Coordinates of C-alpha atoms in Angstrom, one line a residue:
X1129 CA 0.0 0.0 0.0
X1130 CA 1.6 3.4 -1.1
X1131 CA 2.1 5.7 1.9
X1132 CA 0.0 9.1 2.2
X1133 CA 3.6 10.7 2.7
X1134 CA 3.6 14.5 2.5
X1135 CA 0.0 14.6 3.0
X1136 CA -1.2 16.6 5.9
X1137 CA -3.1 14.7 8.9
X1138 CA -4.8 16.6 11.3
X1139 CA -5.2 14.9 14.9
X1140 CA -7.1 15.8 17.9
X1141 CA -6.1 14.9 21.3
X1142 CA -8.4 14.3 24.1
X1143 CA -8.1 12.8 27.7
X1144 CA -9.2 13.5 31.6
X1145 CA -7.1 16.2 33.2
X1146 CA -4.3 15.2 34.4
X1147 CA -3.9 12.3 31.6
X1148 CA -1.0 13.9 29.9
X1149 CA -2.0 15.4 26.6
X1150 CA 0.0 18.5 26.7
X1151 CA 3.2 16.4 27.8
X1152 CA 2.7 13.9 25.1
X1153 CA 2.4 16.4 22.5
X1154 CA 5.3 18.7 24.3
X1155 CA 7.0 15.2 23.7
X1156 CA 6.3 14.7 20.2
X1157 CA 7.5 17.8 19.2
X1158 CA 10.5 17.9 21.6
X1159 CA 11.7 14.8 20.2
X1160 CA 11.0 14.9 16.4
X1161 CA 13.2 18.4 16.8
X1162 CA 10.0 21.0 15.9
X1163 CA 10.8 22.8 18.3
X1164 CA 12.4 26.2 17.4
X1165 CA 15.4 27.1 19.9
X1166 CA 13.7 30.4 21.5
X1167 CA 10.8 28.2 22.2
X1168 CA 12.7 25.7 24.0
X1169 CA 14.8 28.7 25.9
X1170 CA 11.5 30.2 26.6
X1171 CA 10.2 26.7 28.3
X1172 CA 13.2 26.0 29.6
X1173 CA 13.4 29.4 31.8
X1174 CA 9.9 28.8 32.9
X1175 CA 10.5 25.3 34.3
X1176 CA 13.3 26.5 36.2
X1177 CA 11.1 29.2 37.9
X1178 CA 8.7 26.8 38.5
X1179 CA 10.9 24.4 40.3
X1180 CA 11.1 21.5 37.4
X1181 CA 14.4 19.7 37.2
X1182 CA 13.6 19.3 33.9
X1183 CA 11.5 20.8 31.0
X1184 CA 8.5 20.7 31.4
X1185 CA 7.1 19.7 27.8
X1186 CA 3.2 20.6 28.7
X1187 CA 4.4 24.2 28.4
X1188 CA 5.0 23.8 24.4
X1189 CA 1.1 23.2 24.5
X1190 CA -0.5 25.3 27.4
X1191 CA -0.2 28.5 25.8
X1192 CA -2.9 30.7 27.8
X1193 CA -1.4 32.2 31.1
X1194 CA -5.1 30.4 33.1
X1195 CA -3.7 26.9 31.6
X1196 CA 0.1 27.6 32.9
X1197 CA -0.9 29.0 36.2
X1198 CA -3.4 25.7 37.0
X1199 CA -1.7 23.3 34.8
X1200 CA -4.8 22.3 32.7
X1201 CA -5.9 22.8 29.2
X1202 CA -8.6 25.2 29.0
X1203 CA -8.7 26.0 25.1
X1204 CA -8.0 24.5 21.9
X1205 CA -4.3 24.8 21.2
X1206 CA -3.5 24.7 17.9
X1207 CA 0.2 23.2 16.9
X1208 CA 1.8 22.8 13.3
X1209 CA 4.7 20.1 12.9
X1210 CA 6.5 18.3 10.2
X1211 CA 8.3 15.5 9.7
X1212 CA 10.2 14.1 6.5
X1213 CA 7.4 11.9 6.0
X1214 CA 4.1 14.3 7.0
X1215 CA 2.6 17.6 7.8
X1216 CA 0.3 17.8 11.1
X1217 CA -1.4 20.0 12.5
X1218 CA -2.5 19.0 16.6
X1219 CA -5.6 20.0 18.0
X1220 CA -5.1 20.2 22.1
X1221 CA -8.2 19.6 23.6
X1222 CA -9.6 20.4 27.1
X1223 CA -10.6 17.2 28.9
X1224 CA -13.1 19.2 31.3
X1225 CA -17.3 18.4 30.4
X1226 CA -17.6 22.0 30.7
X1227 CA -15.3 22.3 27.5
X1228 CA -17.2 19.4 25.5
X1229 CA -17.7 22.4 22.9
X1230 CA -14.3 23.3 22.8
X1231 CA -13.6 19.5 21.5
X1232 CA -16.1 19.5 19.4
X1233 CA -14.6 22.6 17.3
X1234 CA -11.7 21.3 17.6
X1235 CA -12.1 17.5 16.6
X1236 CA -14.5 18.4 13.9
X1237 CA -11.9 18.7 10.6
X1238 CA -9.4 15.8 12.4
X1239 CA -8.2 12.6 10.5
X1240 CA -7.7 10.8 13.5
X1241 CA -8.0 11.2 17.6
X1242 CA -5.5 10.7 19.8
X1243 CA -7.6 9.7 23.2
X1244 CA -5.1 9.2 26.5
X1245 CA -6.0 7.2 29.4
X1246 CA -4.3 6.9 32.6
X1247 CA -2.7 3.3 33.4
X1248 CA -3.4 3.9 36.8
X1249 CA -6.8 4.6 36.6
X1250 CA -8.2 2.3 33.5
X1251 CA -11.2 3.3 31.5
X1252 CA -13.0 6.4 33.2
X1253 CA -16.5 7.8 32.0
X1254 CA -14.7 10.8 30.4
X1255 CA -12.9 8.3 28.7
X1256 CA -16.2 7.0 27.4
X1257 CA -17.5 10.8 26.7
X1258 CA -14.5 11.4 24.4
X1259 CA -15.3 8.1 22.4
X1260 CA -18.7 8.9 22.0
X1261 CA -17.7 12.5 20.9
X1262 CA -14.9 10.8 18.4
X1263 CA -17.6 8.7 16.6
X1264 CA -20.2 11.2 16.9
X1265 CA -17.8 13.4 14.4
X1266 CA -17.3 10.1 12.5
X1267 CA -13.5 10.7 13.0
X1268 CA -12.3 7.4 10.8
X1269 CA -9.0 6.6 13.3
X1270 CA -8.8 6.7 17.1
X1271 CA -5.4 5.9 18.3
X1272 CA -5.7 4.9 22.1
X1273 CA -2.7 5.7 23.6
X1274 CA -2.6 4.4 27.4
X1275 CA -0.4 6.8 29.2
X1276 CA 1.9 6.9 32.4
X1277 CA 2.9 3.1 31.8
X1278 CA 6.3 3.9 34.1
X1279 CA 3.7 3.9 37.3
X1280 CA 2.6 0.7 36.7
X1281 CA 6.2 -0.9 36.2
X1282 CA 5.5 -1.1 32.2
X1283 CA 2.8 -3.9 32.9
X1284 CA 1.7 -6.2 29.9
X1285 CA -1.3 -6.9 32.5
X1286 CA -2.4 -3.3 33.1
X1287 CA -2.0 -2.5 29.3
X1288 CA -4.0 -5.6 28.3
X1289 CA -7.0 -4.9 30.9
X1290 CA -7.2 -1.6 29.8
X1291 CA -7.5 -2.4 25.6
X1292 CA -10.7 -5.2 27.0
X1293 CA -12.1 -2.6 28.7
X1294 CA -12.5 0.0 26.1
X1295 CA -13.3 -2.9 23.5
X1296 CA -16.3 -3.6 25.6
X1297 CA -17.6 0.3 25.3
X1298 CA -16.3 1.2 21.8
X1299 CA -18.4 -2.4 19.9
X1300 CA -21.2 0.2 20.3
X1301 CA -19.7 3.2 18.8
X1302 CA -19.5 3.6 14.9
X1303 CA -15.6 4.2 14.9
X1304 CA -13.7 2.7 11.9
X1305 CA -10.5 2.0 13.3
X1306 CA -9.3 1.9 16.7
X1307 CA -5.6 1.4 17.8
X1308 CA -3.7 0.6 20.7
X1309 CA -0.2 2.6 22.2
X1310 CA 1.1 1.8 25.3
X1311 CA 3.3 4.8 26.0
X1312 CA 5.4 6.9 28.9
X1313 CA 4.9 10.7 27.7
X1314 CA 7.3 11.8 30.8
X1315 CA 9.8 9.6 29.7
X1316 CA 9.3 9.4 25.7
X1317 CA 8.5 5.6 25.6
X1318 CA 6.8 4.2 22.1
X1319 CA 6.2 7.9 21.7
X1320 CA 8.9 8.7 19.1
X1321 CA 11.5 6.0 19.8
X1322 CA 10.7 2.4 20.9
X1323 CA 10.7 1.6 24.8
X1324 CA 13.2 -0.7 26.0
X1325 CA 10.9 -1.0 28.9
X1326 CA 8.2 -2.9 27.2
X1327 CA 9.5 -5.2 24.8
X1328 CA 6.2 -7.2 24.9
X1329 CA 4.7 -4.5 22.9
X1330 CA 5.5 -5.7 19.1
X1331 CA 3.6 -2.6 17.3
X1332 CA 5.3 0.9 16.2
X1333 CA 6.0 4.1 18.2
X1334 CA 3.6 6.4 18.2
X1335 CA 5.0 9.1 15.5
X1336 CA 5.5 6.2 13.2
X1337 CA 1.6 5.4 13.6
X1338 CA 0.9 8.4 12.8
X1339 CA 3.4 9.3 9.9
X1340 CA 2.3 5.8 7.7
X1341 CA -1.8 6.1 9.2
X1342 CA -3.8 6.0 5.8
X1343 CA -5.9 8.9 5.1
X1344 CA -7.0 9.0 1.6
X1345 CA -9.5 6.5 1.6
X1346 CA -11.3 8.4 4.2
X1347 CA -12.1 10.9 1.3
X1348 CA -15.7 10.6 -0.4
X1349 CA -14.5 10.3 -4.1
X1350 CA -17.7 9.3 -4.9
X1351 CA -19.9 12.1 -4.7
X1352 CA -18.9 14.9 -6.4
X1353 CA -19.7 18.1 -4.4
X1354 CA -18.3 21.5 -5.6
X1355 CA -19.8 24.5 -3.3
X1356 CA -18.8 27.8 -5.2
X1357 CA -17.6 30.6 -3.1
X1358 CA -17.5 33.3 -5.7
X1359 CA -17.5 34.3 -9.3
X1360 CA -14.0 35.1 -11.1
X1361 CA -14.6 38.1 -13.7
X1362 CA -10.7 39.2 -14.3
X1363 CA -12.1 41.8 -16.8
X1364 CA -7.8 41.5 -17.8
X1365 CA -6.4 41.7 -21.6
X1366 CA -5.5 37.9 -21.1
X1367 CA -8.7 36.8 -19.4
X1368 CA -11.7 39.1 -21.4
X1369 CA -14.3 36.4 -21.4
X1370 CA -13.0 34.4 -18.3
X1371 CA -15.9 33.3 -16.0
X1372 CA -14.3 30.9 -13.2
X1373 CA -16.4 29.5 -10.0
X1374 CA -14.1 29.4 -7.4
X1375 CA -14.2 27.3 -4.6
X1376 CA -13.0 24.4 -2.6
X1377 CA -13.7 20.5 -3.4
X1378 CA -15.8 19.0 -1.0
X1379 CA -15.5 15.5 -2.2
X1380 CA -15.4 13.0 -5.2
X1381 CA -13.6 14.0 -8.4
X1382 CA -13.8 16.7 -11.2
X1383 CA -12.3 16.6 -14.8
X1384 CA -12.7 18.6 -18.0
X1385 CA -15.1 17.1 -20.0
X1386 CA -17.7 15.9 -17.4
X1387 CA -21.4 16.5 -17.7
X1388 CA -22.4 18.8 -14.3
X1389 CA -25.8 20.0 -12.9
X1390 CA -26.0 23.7 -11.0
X1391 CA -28.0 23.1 -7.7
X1392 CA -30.6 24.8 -6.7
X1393 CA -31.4 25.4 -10.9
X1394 CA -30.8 22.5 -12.1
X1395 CA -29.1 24.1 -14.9
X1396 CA -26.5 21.5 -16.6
X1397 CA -23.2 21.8 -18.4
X1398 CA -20.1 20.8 -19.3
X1399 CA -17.0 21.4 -17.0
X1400 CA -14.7 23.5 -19.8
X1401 CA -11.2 23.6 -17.7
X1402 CA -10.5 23.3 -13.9
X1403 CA -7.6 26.2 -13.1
X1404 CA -5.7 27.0 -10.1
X1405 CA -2.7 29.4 -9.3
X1406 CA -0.3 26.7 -11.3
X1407 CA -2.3 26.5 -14.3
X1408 CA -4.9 24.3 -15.8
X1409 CA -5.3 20.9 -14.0
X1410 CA -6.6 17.2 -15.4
X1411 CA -8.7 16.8 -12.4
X1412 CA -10.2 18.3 -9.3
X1413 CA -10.7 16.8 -5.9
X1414 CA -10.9 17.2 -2.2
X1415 CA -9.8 19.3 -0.8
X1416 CA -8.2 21.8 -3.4
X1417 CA -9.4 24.9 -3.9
X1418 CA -9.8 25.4 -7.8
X1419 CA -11.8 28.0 -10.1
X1420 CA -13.9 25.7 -12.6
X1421 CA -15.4 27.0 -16.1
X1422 CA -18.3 25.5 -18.0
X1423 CA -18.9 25.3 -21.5
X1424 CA -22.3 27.1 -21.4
X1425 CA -23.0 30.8 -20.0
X1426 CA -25.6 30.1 -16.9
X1427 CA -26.3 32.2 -14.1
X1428 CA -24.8 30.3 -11.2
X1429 CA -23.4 32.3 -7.7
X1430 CA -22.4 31.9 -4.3
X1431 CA -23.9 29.2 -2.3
X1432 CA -24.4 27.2 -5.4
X1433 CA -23.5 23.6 -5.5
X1434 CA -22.1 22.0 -8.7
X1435 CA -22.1 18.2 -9.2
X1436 CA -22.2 15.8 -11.0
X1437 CA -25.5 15.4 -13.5
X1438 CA -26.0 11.3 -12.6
X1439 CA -25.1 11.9 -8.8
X1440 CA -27.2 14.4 -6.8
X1441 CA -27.8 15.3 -3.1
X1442 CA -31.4 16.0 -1.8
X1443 CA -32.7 19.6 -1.5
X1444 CA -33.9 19.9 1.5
X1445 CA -35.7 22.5 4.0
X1446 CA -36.4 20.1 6.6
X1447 CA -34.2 17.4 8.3
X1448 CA -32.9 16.3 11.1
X1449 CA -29.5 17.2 13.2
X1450 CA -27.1 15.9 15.9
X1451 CA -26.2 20.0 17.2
X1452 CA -23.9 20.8 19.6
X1453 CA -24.8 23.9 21.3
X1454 CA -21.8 26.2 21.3
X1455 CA -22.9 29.7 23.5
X1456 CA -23.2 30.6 26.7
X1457 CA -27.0 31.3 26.6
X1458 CA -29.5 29.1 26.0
X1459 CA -31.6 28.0 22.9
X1460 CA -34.5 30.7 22.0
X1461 CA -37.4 28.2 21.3
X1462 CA -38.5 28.7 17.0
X1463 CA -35.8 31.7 16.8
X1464 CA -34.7 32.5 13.8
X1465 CA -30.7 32.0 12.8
X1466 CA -28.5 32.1 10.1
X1467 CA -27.4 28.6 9.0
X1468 CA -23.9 28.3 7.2
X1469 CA -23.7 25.8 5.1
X1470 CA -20.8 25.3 2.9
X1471 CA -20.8 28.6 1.0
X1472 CA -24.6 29.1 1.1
X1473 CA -26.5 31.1 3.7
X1474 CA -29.8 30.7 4.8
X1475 CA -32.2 31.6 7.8
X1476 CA -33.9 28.5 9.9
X1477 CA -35.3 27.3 13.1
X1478 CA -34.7 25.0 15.7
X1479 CA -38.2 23.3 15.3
X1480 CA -37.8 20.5 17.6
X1481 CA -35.3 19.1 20.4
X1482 CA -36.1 15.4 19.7
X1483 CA -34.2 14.2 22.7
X1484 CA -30.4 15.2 24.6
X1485 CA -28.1 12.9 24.6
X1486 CA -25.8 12.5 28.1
X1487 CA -22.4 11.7 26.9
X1488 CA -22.1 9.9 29.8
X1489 CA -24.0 6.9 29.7
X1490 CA -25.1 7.5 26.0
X1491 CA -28.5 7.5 27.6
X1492 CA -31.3 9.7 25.6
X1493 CA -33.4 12.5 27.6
X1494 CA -36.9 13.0 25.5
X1495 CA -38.5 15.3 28.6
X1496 CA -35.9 17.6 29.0
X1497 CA -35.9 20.1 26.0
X1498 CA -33.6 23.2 26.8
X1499 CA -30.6 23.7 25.3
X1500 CA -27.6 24.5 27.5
X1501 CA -23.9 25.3 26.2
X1502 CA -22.2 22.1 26.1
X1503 CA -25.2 20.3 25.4
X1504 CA -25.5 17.6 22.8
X1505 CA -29.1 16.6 21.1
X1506 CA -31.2 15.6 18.5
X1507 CA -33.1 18.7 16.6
X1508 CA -35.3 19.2 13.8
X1509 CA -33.9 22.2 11.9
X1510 CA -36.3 24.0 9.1
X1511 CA -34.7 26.7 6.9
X1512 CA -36.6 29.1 4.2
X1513 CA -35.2 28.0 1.2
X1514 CA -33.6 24.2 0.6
X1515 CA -30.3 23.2 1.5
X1516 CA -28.5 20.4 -0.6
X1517 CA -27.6 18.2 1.9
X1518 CA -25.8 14.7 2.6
X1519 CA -26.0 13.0 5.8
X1520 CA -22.8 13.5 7.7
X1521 CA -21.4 10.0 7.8
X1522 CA -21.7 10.1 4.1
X1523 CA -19.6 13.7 3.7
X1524 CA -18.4 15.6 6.4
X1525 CA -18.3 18.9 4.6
X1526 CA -22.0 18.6 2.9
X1527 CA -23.2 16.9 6.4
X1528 CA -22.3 19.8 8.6
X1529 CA -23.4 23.1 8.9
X1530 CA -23.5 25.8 12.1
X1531 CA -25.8 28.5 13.2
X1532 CA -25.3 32.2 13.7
X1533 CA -27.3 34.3 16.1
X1534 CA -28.6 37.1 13.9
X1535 CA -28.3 39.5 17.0
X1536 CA -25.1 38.9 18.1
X1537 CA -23.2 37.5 15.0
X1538 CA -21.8 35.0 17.1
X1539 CA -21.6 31.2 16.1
X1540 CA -24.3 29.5 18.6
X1541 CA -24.1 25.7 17.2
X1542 CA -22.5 23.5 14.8
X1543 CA -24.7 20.2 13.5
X1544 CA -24.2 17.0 12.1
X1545 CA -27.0 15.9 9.8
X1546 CA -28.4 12.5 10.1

């Protein structure tokens, strides 16, 4: 199997405070040398004033003076890294349930989620919560990385009790693939070099895992989805009659020559050429960003959708949603908002709260209908004109959508359409 080398994988951490995310990724970058030196001086002054014989990797993460000060992750640190094999991008998440939303956000573009659990303490029920959240995003890879094996003297026993008890959870979760680390963040075991302290363990480091995990089959290639995002009129000497629809692939594949339908018109055509900033291209897919022209002259804009003629997704006004309520107030019972999805931009309505999940015990709540910030539930959403929609575990970018509170302007919920 050809490796996705050079391909960027974006991974999400999660874990209960305490579990050691920031020092596994402070350890990741420490030792695959991505760290620049004024960084490390920087970290390396603050451990000493902190009283650390060491560094203290969770610094390279922690980046908000609240998160230094208490030694917890509060927001979503971003962190770019590369290797001679891969580009990454890490999202740190906060483990707390009072930050579910901040995982959300962040877990919502990942490849793959990185979900720590403490040797000591086995499987916990925010263990469970991060799972659920994982395969609630449809993230295709979870790589369980069981943390802090140096307390328990690097037990094969531990390790193995720990991988039975998550199977016994996860059987119930839609989650592609799920893989097993046991690891020492503190001390760098299977993290980036092998252990010597647990030969028993047969599989690959943890960078390695993460440098050869294979990505581009999670890509819809099948259904061709092209939201445009503006209109190209150069009006230049070299480009009189150019009329490009610029945007980014959403999924399946584009090339000159195909026959295309313009949602919501219904207008078809042929794709002319597909162009970007290094010329014309043979073929278009996710997720490059590409200015396409057709053969005919129609009227097509922002928020328009083109795809392919033989392979459609629904228009619809009503459907159903997984939503995630982002904002510190509540829900406003058939308010109107501004629903973003892909490039087009529509008012709706929360019409219905079906039932809240609690990301617990996966247990559904049908009585209680408020919506509180962090809170996770079923909805019926309406909007005033129709969406074109797939179902999220279908297509990720044509599956999701948020809403904006007209009032405010600020970004209230993000959904996952079911």
């Amino acid at each position: 199997m050809k490796l996705d080398t050079n391909q960027l994988l974006r991974f999400t951490t999660a874990g209960s405070v305490d579990d050691g995310k920031s020092t596994l990724i402070g350890r990741l970058l420490y030792d695959s040398k991505s760290i620049f030196e004024d960084q490390l001086a920087a970290v390396e002054t603050t451990s000493k004033r902190k009283g650390h014989e060491g560094i203290d990797l969770a610094l390279f993460t922690d980046g908000l003076k609240d998160e230094r000060e208490q030694g917890i992750t509060i927001d979503v640190a971003y962190r770019y890294f590369t290797t001679p094999k891969r580009k990454f991008i890490i999202a740190d998440t906060p483990g707390h349930i009072q930050y579910t939303r901040n995982m959300v956000t962040g877990a919502s573009t990942a490849n793959a989620a990185l979900i720590l659990i403490d040797a000591r303490h086995g499987v916990i029920e925010q263990t469970k919560r991060h799972a659920f959240i994982a395969s609630l995003l449809q993230i295709p890879h979870i790589i369980v990385c069981v943390n802090k094996m140096d307390l328990v003297d690097f037990s094969e026993k531990v390790y193995d009790d720990i991988v039975t008890q998550f199977e016994s959870f996860s059987s119930k979760l839609y989650v592609k693939d799920i893989q097993f680390l046991p690891i020492s963040a503190l001390l760098g075991d299977n993290v980036v070099n092998r252990s010597e302290h647990m030969d028993w363990y047969k599989g690959a480091p943890l960078l390695y895992t993460l440098e050869t995990l294979h990505i581009s089959s999670d890509l819809n290639k099948i259904d061709a989805r092209f939201p445009v995002q503006t209109v190209l009129r150069p009006q230049s000497e070299d480009f009189i009659d150019y009329r490009g629809y610029a945007g980014r692939v959403a999924s399946g594949i584009f090339r000159p020559g195909d026959e295309v339908s313009v949602l919501p018109s219904g207008f078809t055509s042929t794709i002319k050429t597909i162009d970007t900033i290094e010329g014309e291209q043979e073929q278009a897919y996710a997720p490059m960003s590409v200015s396409i022209t057709l053969e005919d002259d129609i009227d097509v804009s922002r928020g328009d959708m083109i795809v392919k003629k033989n392979n459609q997704p629904k228009p619809v006004q009503e459907f159903d949603a997984m939503l995630c309520w982002l904002n510190n107030g509540a829900a406003r019972p058939r308010a109107k908002y501004t629903i973003m999805h892909t490039s087009n931009e529509q008012k709706a309505m929360i019409k219905e709260v079906v039932y809240k999940i609690d990301i617990n015990t996966y247990a559904r709540n049908e009585e209680d209908k408020n919506l509180d910030m962090n809170d996770i539930a079923r909805v019926k959403v309406r909007t005033t004109r129709p969406l074109m929609l797939d179902e999220y575990r279908d297509n990720r970018i044509t599956g999701s959508f948020v809403l904006i509170d007209d009032a405010s302007h600020e970004t209230v919920a993000a959904g996952m359409i079911m």
